[in-house]
Coordinates of C-alpha atoms and ligand atoms in Angstrom, one line a residue:
X1 CA 0.2 0.0 0.1
X2 CA 1.4 3.4 -0.8
X3 CA -0.1 6.7 1.1
X4 CA -0.1 10.1 -0.3
X5 CA 0.6 13.3 2.0
X6 CA 0.2 16.4 0.5
X7 CA 3.0 18.9 1.6
X8 CA 2.7 22.2 1.3
X9 CA 5.4 24.9 0.4
X10 CA 4.5 28.6 1.3
X11 CA 6.4 31.7 1.9
X12 CA 7.1 34.9 1.0
X13 CA 7.9 35.9 -2.5
X14 CA 11.2 34.6 -4.0
X15 CA 12.1 32.6 -0.7
X16 CA 13.1 29.6 -2.8
X17 CA 10.0 27.4 -2.4
X18 CA 10.0 26.4 -6.4
X19 CA 13.6 25.6 -6.0
X20 CA 13.2 23.7 -2.8
X21 CA 10.2 21.8 -4.2
X22 CA 12.5 20.7 -7.6
X23 CA 15.4 19.7 -5.3
X24 CA 12.9 17.6 -3.0
X25 CA 11.0 15.5 -5.7
X26 CA 11.7 13.0 -8.3
X27 CA 8.2 13.2 -10.1
X28 CA 6.9 16.1 -11.5
X29 CA 3.5 16.8 -12.7
X30 CA 1.8 18.4 -15.8
X31 CA 1.9 21.2 -13.3
X32 CA 5.5 21.6 -11.2
X33 CA 8.2 24.1 -11.1
X34 CA 6.8 27.3 -12.6
X35 CA 5.9 25.6 -16.1
X36 CA 3.3 28.4 -16.6
X37 CA 4.6 30.6 -19.6
X38 CA 3.9 33.4 -17.8
X39 CA 5.7 32.4 -14.9
X40 CA 8.6 31.7 -16.5
X41 CA 8.7 35.2 -18.1
X42 CA 7.8 36.9 -14.7
X43 CA 10.3 34.6 -12.6
X44 CA 7.6 33.9 -10.0
X45 CA 5.1 31.1 -9.3
X46 CA 1.7 32.4 -10.9
X47 CA -0.1 29.2 -9.8
X48 CA 0.1 25.9 -7.8
X49 CA 3.2 23.3 -8.7
X50 CA 2.5 19.7 -8.1
X51 CA 5.4 17.3 -7.7
X52 CA 6.5 14.4 -5.9
X53 CA 8.6 12.0 -4.5
X54 CA 8.0 8.5 -3.3
X55 CA 10.2 7.0 0.0
X56 CA 9.8 3.9 1.8
X57 CA 7.5 3.8 4.6
X58 CA 9.4 4.5 8.1
X59 CA 8.7 1.7 10.5
X60 CA 7.0 4.1 12.5
X61 CA 3.9 4.2 10.4
X62 CA 4.4 0.7 9.3
X63 CA 3.4 -0.2 12.9
X64 CA 0.1 2.1 12.4
X65 CA -0.5 0.4 8.9
X66 CA 0.8 -3.0 8.6
X67 CA 0.3 -3.3 5.0
X68 CA 1.8 -0.1 4.5
X69 CA 4.9 0.2 2.0
X70 CA 5.6 3.5 0.9
X71 CA 4.8 7.2 1.4
X72 CA 4.3 9.4 -1.6
X73 CA 4.9 13.2 -0.5
X74 CA 2.8 15.3 -3.1
X75 CA 4.7 19.1 -2.9
X76 CA 2.1 21.8 -3.7
X77 CA 4.5 24.7 -4.2
X78 CA 2.5 27.9 -3.8
X79 CA 2.9 31.0 -4.9
X80 CA 4.4 33.8 -2.7
X81 CA 3.4 36.8 -4.6
X82 CA 1.2 38.8 -2.2
X83 CA -1.2 39.7 -5.4
X84 CA -1.7 35.6 -5.7
X85 CA -3.1 35.0 -1.9
X86 CA -6.2 33.4 -3.0
X87 CA -4.5 30.7 -4.9
X88 CA -2.4 30.1 -1.6
X89 CA -5.1 30.2 0.6
X90 CA -6.9 27.7 -2.1
X91 CA -3.6 25.3 -2.4
X92 CA -3.3 25.4 1.7
X93 CA -6.6 24.0 2.0
X94 CA -5.6 20.7 0.2
X95 CA -2.3 20.1 2.2
X96 CA -1.2 18.1 5.1
X97 CA 1.7 19.5 6.4
X98 CA 3.6 22.8 5.8
X99 CA 6.9 23.6 4.9
X100 CA 7.2 27.7 5.7
X101 CA 10.2 28.8 3.8
X102 CA 11.9 32.0 5.0
X103 CA 15.0 33.6 3.1
X104 CA 17.7 33.9 5.4
X105 CA 18.6 37.1 4.9
X106 CA 15.2 38.4 5.2
X107 CA 13.7 37.1 8.1
X108 CA 9.9 36.8 8.6
X109 CA 8.2 38.9 5.9
X110 CA 4.8 40.3 5.3
X111 CA 3.7 37.0 3.2
X112 CA 5.4 34.7 6.0
X113 CA 3.2 36.0 8.4
X114 CA 0.0 35.7 6.4
X115 CA 1.2 32.0 5.3
X116 CA 1.7 31.6 9.3
X117 CA -1.7 32.4 9.9
X118 CA -3.2 30.5 6.9
X119 CA -1.6 27.4 8.3
X120 CA -2.7 28.0 11.6
X121 CA -5.9 28.2 10.8
X122 CA -6.0 25.1 8.6
X123 CA -4.6 23.5 11.6
X124 CA -1.8 22.0 10.0
X125 CA 1.5 20.7 11.6
X126 CA 4.7 22.7 9.9
X127 CA 8.8 22.9 9.8
X128 CA 10.1 26.1 9.1
X129 CA 12.6 25.9 6.5
X130 CA 15.3 28.8 6.9
X131 CA 16.8 28.8 2.9
X132 CA 19.6 30.4 1.2
X133 CA 21.6 30.3 4.1
X134 CA 24.9 30.4 1.2
X135 CA 24.1 34.0 0.9
X136 CA 25.2 35.1 4.4
X137 CA 28.5 35.9 5.3
X138 CA 30.3 32.5 6.2
X139 CA 32.3 34.2 9.1
X140 CA 29.1 35.2 10.9
X141 CA 26.9 32.3 9.5
X142 CA 26.6 30.6 12.6
X143 CA 25.6 33.4 14.8
X144 CA 23.3 34.9 11.9
X145 CA 21.6 31.7 12.1
X146 CA 21.4 31.3 15.9
X147 CA 19.9 34.8 16.2
X148 CA 17.1 34.2 13.5
X149 CA 16.1 30.8 14.8
X150 CA 15.7 32.8 18.1
X151 CA 13.3 35.1 16.7
X152 CA 11.2 32.4 14.6
X153 CA 10.9 30.4 17.8
X154 CA 9.7 33.8 19.5
X155 CA 7.3 34.1 16.3
X156 CA 6.4 30.3 17.1
X157 CA 5.5 30.7 20.5
X158 CA 2.7 33.4 19.6
X159 CA 1.2 31.0 17.2
X160 CA -1.1 27.9 17.8
X161 CA 1.9 26.1 16.3
X162 CA 4.0 24.1 18.7
X163 CA 7.1 26.1 19.4
X164 CA 9.1 23.2 19.6
X165 CA 8.5 23.0 16.0
X166 CA 11.5 22.2 13.7
X167 CA 13.7 24.9 12.2
X168 CA 15.7 23.7 9.2
X169 CA 18.5 25.5 7.8
X170 CA 19.0 25.0 4.0
X171 CA 20.3 25.9 1.3
X172 CA 18.6 24.6 -1.6
X173 CA 21.6 25.3 -4.3
X174 CA 24.6 25.2 -2.3
X175 CA 26.6 22.8 -0.3
X176 CA 25.9 24.2 3.3
X177 CA 25.2 21.3 5.5
X178 CA 26.4 18.6 3.5
X179 CA 29.9 17.1 4.2
X180 CA 32.4 19.2 2.4
X181 CA 34.0 16.9 0.0
X182 CA 31.1 15.5 -1.4
X183 CA 30.1 19.1 -2.5
X184 CA 33.5 19.6 -4.3
X185 CA 33.0 16.4 -5.9
X186 CA 29.7 16.3 -6.8
X187 CA 27.4 18.4 -9.4
X188 CA 25.2 20.9 -8.3
X189 CA 21.9 18.9 -8.8
X190 CA 23.3 16.0 -6.7
X191 CA 24.7 18.5 -3.8
X192 CA 21.1 20.0 -3.5
X193 CA 19.5 16.8 -3.7
X194 CA 21.7 15.6 -0.5
X195 CA 20.9 18.9 1.1
X196 CA 17.3 18.0 0.8
X197 CA 17.9 14.3 1.9
X198 CA 18.0 15.7 5.2
X199 CA 15.1 17.5 5.0
X200 CA 13.1 15.1 3.2
X201 CA 14.4 12.6 6.3
X202 CA 13.1 15.4 8.8
X203 CA 9.5 15.2 7.2
X204 CA 9.5 11.3 7.3
X205 CA 10.1 11.7 10.8
X206 CA 7.5 13.9 11.4
X207 CA 4.4 13.1 9.6
X208 CA 1.7 11.3 10.5
X209 CA -1.0 8.8 8.0
X210 CA -3.8 11.9 7.6
X211 CA -7.1 10.8 8.5
X212 CA -8.9 10.5 5.1
X213 CA -12.9 10.4 4.9
X214 CA -13.0 8.2 2.2
X215 CA -16.7 7.5 2.6
X216 CA -17.8 11.2 2.3
X217 CA -19.4 12.4 -0.9
X218 CA -16.9 13.2 -3.6
X219 CA -15.4 16.8 -3.4
X220 CA -12.3 17.3 -6.1
X221 CA -10.6 20.9 -6.2
X222 CA -9.7 21.2 -9.6
X223 CA -6.8 23.8 -10.4
X224 CA -6.1 22.9 -14.1
X225 CA -8.3 22.0 -16.9
X226 CA -7.4 20.8 -20.6
X227 CA -8.7 18.7 -23.4
X228 CA -6.7 16.2 -25.5
X229 CA -8.5 15.6 -28.5
X230 CA -10.0 12.2 -29.1
X231 CA -9.9 11.6 -25.4
X232 CA -11.9 14.5 -23.4
X233 CA -11.3 17.0 -21.1
X234 CA -8.4 16.3 -17.8
X235 CA -9.5 17.9 -14.7
X236 CA -6.2 17.9 -12.6
X237 CA -6.7 18.7 -8.7
X238 CA -6.9 17.3 -5.2
X239 CA -9.6 15.0 -3.8
X240 CA -10.7 16.9 -0.4
X241 CA -13.4 14.7 0.3
X242 CA -14.6 11.2 -0.6
X243 CA -12.8 9.0 -3.5
X244 CA -13.8 8.4 -6.9
X245 CA -13.3 5.4 -9.4
X246 CA -13.8 4.8 -13.2
X247 CA -17.1 5.1 -14.6
X248 CA -18.3 6.8 -11.5
X249 CA -20.8 9.5 -12.6
X250 CA -19.2 13.2 -11.3
X251 CA -21.0 16.6 -11.5
X252 CA -19.3 19.8 -13.0
X253 CA -21.3 22.4 -11.1
X254 CA -19.9 25.3 -13.0
X255 CA -21.5 24.2 -15.8
X256 CA -24.4 22.2 -14.3
X257 CA -23.3 19.1 -16.0
X258 CA -22.7 15.6 -15.3
X259 CA -20.0 13.3 -16.9
X260 CA -19.0 9.7 -16.3
X261 CA -15.5 9.1 -15.1
X262 CA -13.6 7.4 -18.1
X263 CA -9.8 7.4 -16.7
X264 CA -8.1 8.2 -13.5
X265 CA -4.3 9.1 -13.3
X266 CA -1.9 10.0 -10.1
X267 CA 1.4 11.5 -11.3
X268 CA 0.9 10.0 -15.0
X269 CA 0.3 6.2 -13.5
X270 CA -3.4 4.8 -14.2
X271 CA -5.4 4.0 -11.5
X272 CA -9.2 2.5 -10.9
X273 CA -9.7 4.6 -7.9
X274 CA -8.7 7.5 -6.0
X275 CA -9.9 8.8 -2.8
X276 CA -9.3 11.9 -0.3
X277 CA -6.3 13.1 -0.4
X278 CA -5.0 11.8 -3.9
X279 CA -3.7 14.3 -6.3
X280 CA -5.3 13.1 -9.7
X281 CA -6.2 13.9 -13.5
X282 CA -9.5 12.9 -14.1
X283 CA -10.3 12.3 -17.8
X284 CA -14.2 12.9 -18.7
X285 CA -15.8 13.3 -21.8
X286 CA -15.1 16.9 -23.5
X287 CA -16.4 19.8 -22.1
X288 CA -14.8 23.4 -22.4
X289 CA -12.0 23.5 -20.2
X290 CA -12.3 27.2 -20.2
X291 CA -15.6 27.0 -18.2
X292 CA -13.9 25.6 -15.4
X293 CA -10.0 26.4 -15.0
X294 CA -10.4 26.1 -11.1
X295 CA -13.0 24.7 -9.7
X296 CA -14.7 21.8 -8.5
X297 CA -15.9 18.3 -9.3
X298 CA -18.2 16.6 -6.7
X299 CA -20.4 13.7 -6.8
X300 CA -23.8 14.8 -8.7
X301 CA -26.0 16.8 -6.6
X302 CA -24.0 17.3 -3.4
X303 CA -22.7 20.7 -3.6
X304 CA -24.9 23.8 -4.0
X305 CA -24.6 27.5 -4.3
X306 CA -24.3 29.4 -1.2
X307 CA -26.1 32.6 -1.0
X308 CA -25.4 33.6 2.8
X309 CA -23.8 31.8 5.4
X310 CA -23.3 32.3 9.0
X311 CA -20.0 31.5 11.1
X312 CA -18.2 32.3 14.4
X313 CA -15.4 34.6 14.2
X314 CA -12.3 33.5 14.4
X315 CA -10.2 36.9 14.1
X316 CA -6.5 36.9 12.9
X317 CA -4.4 38.8 15.3
X318 CA -2.1 40.2 12.7
X319 CA -5.0 41.9 11.1
X320 CA -4.8 45.7 12.3
X321 CA -8.2 47.0 11.2
X322 CA -11.4 46.8 12.8
X323 CA -13.9 44.2 11.6
X324 CA -17.1 46.5 10.8
X325 CA -20.6 45.7 10.2
X326 CA -22.1 46.6 6.9
X327 CA -18.8 46.5 5.2
X328 CA -17.5 44.5 2.7
X329 CA -14.4 41.6 2.4
X330 CA -13.4 38.9 0.5
X331 CA -14.6 35.4 1.0
X332 CA -12.4 32.7 0.4
X333 CA -14.1 29.1 0.0
X334 CA -11.9 26.2 -1.2
X335 CA -10.4 28.1 -4.7
X336 CA -13.2 30.6 -4.8
X337 CA -13.5 34.0 -3.8
X338 CA -16.2 36.1 -3.5
X339 CA -17.3 39.5 -1.7
X340 CA -19.9 39.3 1.0
X341 CA -21.5 42.1 3.2
X342 CA -21.3 41.3 6.7
X343 CA -23.4 41.7 9.5
X344 CA -21.8 41.0 13.5
X345 CA -23.9 39.9 16.1
X346 CA -23.5 37.8 19.5
X347 CA -25.7 35.9 21.7
X348 CA -28.1 37.8 24.3
X349 CA -27.3 35.2 27.1
X350 CA -23.6 34.1 26.7
X351 CA -24.8 30.9 25.2
X352 CA -22.0 28.1 24.4
X353 CA -19.9 28.9 21.7
X354 CA -20.5 27.7 18.1
X355 CA -24.0 27.2 19.1
X356 CA -26.0 28.9 16.4
X357 CA -29.8 28.9 15.9
X358 CA -31.9 30.7 13.3
X359 CA -34.7 31.1 15.4
X360 CA -32.9 32.6 18.3
X361 CA -32.5 36.4 18.4
X362 CA -29.4 38.0 18.5
X363 CA -27.4 41.5 19.4
X364 CA -25.7 43.5 16.9
X365 CA -22.5 44.4 17.0
X366 CA -20.9 47.7 15.4
X367 CA -17.6 46.4 14.8
X368 CA -14.6 44.1 16.2
X369 CA -11.6 46.0 17.3
X370 CA -8.3 44.7 16.3
X371 CA -7.1 41.6 18.4
X372 CA -3.2 41.9 17.9
X373 CA -1.7 39.8 20.6
X374 CA -4.7 38.6 22.0
X375 CA -6.9 35.9 21.1
X376 CA -10.9 37.1 21.6
X377 CA -12.9 34.7 23.9
X378 CA -15.8 36.6 22.8
X379 CA -18.3 34.4 20.9
X380 CA -19.0 36.8 17.8
X381 CA -21.3 35.5 14.8
X382 CA -21.2 37.0 11.3
X383 CA -23.9 36.9 8.7
X384 CA -22.4 37.3 5.3
X385 CA -24.6 37.6 2.2
X386 CA -22.3 37.1 -0.5
X387 CA -22.6 39.2 -3.8
X388 CA -22.7 36.2 -6.0
X389 CA -23.1 32.8 -4.8
X390 CA -20.4 30.7 -4.0
X391 CA -20.5 26.6 -4.3
X392 CA -19.7 25.1 -0.6
X393 CA -20.3 22.2 1.4
X394 CA -21.5 22.0 4.6
X395 CA -19.6 23.3 7.2
X396 CA -16.8 24.5 5.2
X397 CA -14.1 26.3 6.3
X398 CA -13.9 30.3 5.1
X399 CA -11.2 33.0 5.2
X400 CA -12.1 36.6 5.3
X401 CA -9.9 38.9 4.2
X402 CA -9.6 42.3 2.8
X403 CA -7.6 41.8 -0.2
X404 CA -8.2 45.2 -2.0
X405 CA -5.5 46.3 1.1
X406 CA -2.3 47.3 -1.2
X407 CA -0.1 44.2 -1.4
X408 CA 2.9 46.4 -0.8
X409 CA 1.3 48.1 2.4
X410 CA 3.1 45.5 5.0
X411 CA -0.3 44.5 6.5
X412 CA -1.7 41.1 7.0
X413 CA -4.8 41.2 4.7
X414 CA -6.5 38.3 6.2
X415 CA -9.4 39.2 8.9
X416 CA -10.8 36.2 9.8
X417 CA -11.9 32.8 9.8
X418 CA -14.9 30.3 10.6
X419 CA -17.0 27.7 9.7
X420 CA -20.0 27.5 8.1
X421 CA -22.8 26.8 10.9
X422 CA -25.2 27.3 8.6
X423 CA -26.3 28.9 5.3
X424 CA -28.8 29.0 2.5
X425 CA -28.4 27.2 -0.6
X426 CA -30.9 26.7 -3.7
X427 CA -31.5 23.2 -3.7
X428 CA -33.0 22.4 -7.0
X429 CA -35.6 20.1 -5.8
X430 CA -37.1 22.1 -2.9
X431 CA -36.8 25.4 -1.6
X432 CA -36.3 25.9 2.4
X433 CA -39.0 28.0 4.5
X434 CA -36.7 30.0 6.5
X435 CA -37.6 31.6 9.8
X436 CA -37.2 35.6 10.4
X437 CA -33.9 36.3 11.2
X438 CA -33.3 38.8 13.9
X439 CA -30.5 41.4 15.3
X440 CA -31.3 44.0 17.4
X441 CA -29.6 46.7 18.8
X442 CA -29.9 48.1 22.3
X443 CA -31.3 51.8 21.8
X444 CA -32.2 54.0 24.7
X445 CA -34.6 57.5 24.8
X446 CA -34.2 60.0 27.5
X447 CA -37.2 62.0 28.6
X448 CA -38.2 64.4 31.4
X449 CA -40.7 64.4 33.9
X450 CA -43.3 67.2 33.4
X451 CA -46.0 66.5 36.0
X452 CA -46.4 64.1 39.0
X453 CA -50.1 63.0 38.5
X454 CA -49.7 60.5 42.0
X455 CA -47.0 58.4 43.7
X456 CA -48.0 55.9 40.7
X457 CA -48.1 58.1 38.2
X458 CA -45.9 60.5 36.1
X459 CA -46.2 62.5 32.8
X460 CA -43.0 62.4 30.6
X461 CA -42.6 64.9 27.6
X462 CA -39.4 64.8 25.1
X463 CA -39.4 60.8 24.8
X464 CA -40.3 60.9 21.3
X465 CA -40.1 63.0 18.3
X466 CA -43.4 64.7 17.5
X467 CA -43.9 62.8 14.5
X468 CA -43.3 59.2 14.2
X469 CA -45.4 56.2 15.4
X470 CA -45.7 56.4 19.0
X471 CA -47.8 53.2 19.6
X472 CA -45.4 50.6 18.8
X473 CA -43.8 51.7 22.4
X474 CA -47.4 51.4 24.8
X475 CA -46.7 48.7 27.0
X476 CA -43.0 49.7 27.0
X477 CA -40.9 49.5 30.4
X478 CA -39.2 52.6 31.2
X479 CA -36.8 53.2 33.9
X480 CA -36.1 56.4 36.5
X481 CA -32.7 57.6 36.8
X482 CA -33.8 56.5 40.6
X483 CA -34.0 53.1 39.7
X484 CA -38.0 52.8 39.8
X485 CA -39.3 50.9 36.7
X486 CA -42.3 52.1 35.2
X487 CA -44.6 51.2 32.2
X488 CA -45.8 53.3 29.2
X489 CA -49.7 53.5 29.3
X490 CA -50.4 55.9 26.9
X491 CA -49.4 58.7 24.7
X492 CA -51.1 62.1 23.8
X493 CA -50.7 65.8 22.9
X494 CA -48.9 67.7 20.7
X495 CA -45.3 67.4 22.4
X496 CA -45.7 63.5 22.4
X497 CA -46.2 63.5 26.2
X498 CA -46.4 59.7 28.0
X499 CA -48.2 58.8 31.0
X500 CA -46.4 55.9 32.7
X501 CA -47.6 54.3 35.8
X502 CA -45.7 52.1 38.4
X503 CA -46.8 49.5 40.0
X504 CA -45.2 50.2 43.2
X505 CA -45.4 53.4 44.7
X506 CA -42.4 56.0 44.0
X507 CA -39.8 56.3 46.5
X508 CA -40.3 58.9 49.1
X509 CA -37.0 60.3 48.1
X510 CA -38.4 60.6 44.6
X511 CA -41.7 62.0 45.3
X512 CA -39.5 64.3 47.9
X513 CA -37.7 65.7 44.5
X514 CA -41.1 66.0 42.3
X515 CA -43.2 67.5 44.8
X516 CA -40.4 70.1 45.5
X517 CA -40.7 70.6 41.8
X518 CA -37.2 69.4 41.0
X519 CA -38.0 67.8 38.2
X520 CA -35.0 68.3 36.0
X521 CA -33.1 65.8 38.4
X522 CA -34.9 62.9 37.7
X523 CA -34.2 61.0 34.1
X524 CA -36.5 58.7 32.3
X525 CA -35.0 56.4 30.0
X526 CA -36.8 54.1 28.0
X527 CA -35.0 51.0 26.5
X528 CA -35.8 49.3 23.3
X529 CA -34.3 46.9 20.8
X530 CA -34.2 48.3 17.6
X531 CA -34.1 45.6 15.0
X532 CA -31.1 45.9 12.2
X533 CA -31.8 42.7 10.7
X534 CA -35.5 41.4 10.7
X535 CA -36.1 39.5 7.6
X536 CA -36.1 36.0 5.9
X537 CA -32.9 35.2 4.4
X538 CA -33.9 35.2 0.7
X539 CA -32.5 32.6 -1.9
X540 CA -32.1 34.7 -4.4
X541 CA -30.2 38.0 -4.2
Ligands
LIG1 N1 21.7 31.4 -3.1 C1 20.2 30.8 -3.2 N2 19.9 30.9 -4.2 C2 18.6 30.5 -4.1 C3 18.7 29.3 -2.9 N3 17.3 28.8 -3.3 C4 16.6 29.7 -4.6 N4 17.4 30.5 -4.6 C5 17.0 31.7 -5.9 O1 16.1 32.4 -5.9 C6 15.4 32.7 -6.6 C7 14.1 32.5 -6.2 O2 13.7 31.2 -6.2 P1 12.4 30.5 -6.8 O3 12.6 28.7 -6.1 O4 11.6 30.8 -7.6 O5 11.6 31.0 -5.1 P2 9.9 31.0 -5.0 O6 9.8 31.2 -3.3 O7 9.8 29.6 -5.2 O8 9.1 32.1 -5.9 P3 7.8 32.7 -5.8 O9 7.0 31.1 -5.8 O10 7.7 33.3 -7.0 O11 7.2 33.2 -4.6 C8 15.8 32.0 -7.5 O12 16.7 33.0 -8.4 C9 16.7 30.9 -7.2 O13 17.7 30.3 -8.1 C10 19.1 29.0 -2.3 O14 19.5 28.3 -1.3 N5 20.7 29.7 -2.2

């Protein structure tokens, strides 16, 4: 048996991810090592690159899975350029283990921090790879590396990663950390292979057999799509859930069509079946590949277009800006990114976290202060209304970001993440009847006592404006600044006066003030709920 483990290479632009992937791999896929012509031209990785190496399964893993013979590491080379963060997020969601590549001369850079956040929120294990150590002055190299490693440990300590995570110093191009003699004798390719061999051993010693949910409905994130004359359309990608076999019927939601699987390949080897975690190329009868450069293949009928979703917010502490209700953010699910309008709210009576019920009333939250260096314990939810529907499975993870921030501004653009707790989707067969969803804001109005009628009754003025419907306030509670609670019984007159009655007689001190004509010293407060959101969530925008 062979098990596939996806290793993501993430890091700031030019830190050496592609060089490292090349050095680690013996098998290249159709999309490896910056094959994209634009990539070659610009010298940066524009798309995800896939390559692999197969190693003997370590005894540690064999003891867990006795018929395990080999482990295939599929390296997912993510782009580093800031403008390609969507591709990075999409790529990160298919990885099991993360190599965070850091340029030894530059240390932690903006996209390094963003990649840490992505790895953290997807709860991946990590090795930090300090690359290009050949560029450090030989005389001071050890000291510099010690200093940088110390800094990286400090950064790790502020994250949810294990602060003992391995930090590995390499040069993907030069001999460093390899026996000197070998370097002089062997050519660059062999040397880089040796350098990497150490790192590879290290990866082998740390990986776990990923938990795969092979029985769930198929979801495959496709990253490339092309046609081969006479054969069909090939979709390459990673199965993130379930499994697929030759002759299975799969759906291409982007074109709302179904196709029978003609053949499956894994790194050019034909296979009959593939399952969660595998990187595959699936050949189906012809469709226009341009309609789905990047997308999803699923079990027919499984995924739906989601129009609105509710999540519990997990704020990202590097994000320096306030997160505001009624603002827009970019939401990424899988490889797709759309804009969404957002309303923030929280439970009225501190309910346990993660629990969300459409039938409950929630309190509006205007904004969430930046949580830099502290993780909020509050349970804040967000209702996200997508500007264009997005395909998503139930409880999908989504990432909210402010992608229109200048990529050069050195700010983390990732704002928060969460799992979908609830969503509206257009099911082809039935339309759900949704309850009216209510989010309110506490408001208060202040009025003045105009007259004391008796110890159970007062007349209040200026509580309301002259216009407007006052009837809705009948029966509502008011509180005096002296503490007594009464009820609005009627409203009357040109000046919008109201009669307030008290079940218990007013306190002697209050009566003294009022009888002495000191009306101004007692304030009347009306606390009420204003509904910010009070509607049935529609399926069609
Ligand atoms: N001296 C030295 N140069 C390196 C090393 N690793 C990579 N480079 C060089 O750094 C430059 C960028 O390397 P890439 O591997 O393309 O970097 P990348 O992180 O994949 O780049 P993006 O995907 O565009 O972010 C290239 O010129 C490499 O030859 C190294 O260990 N030592």
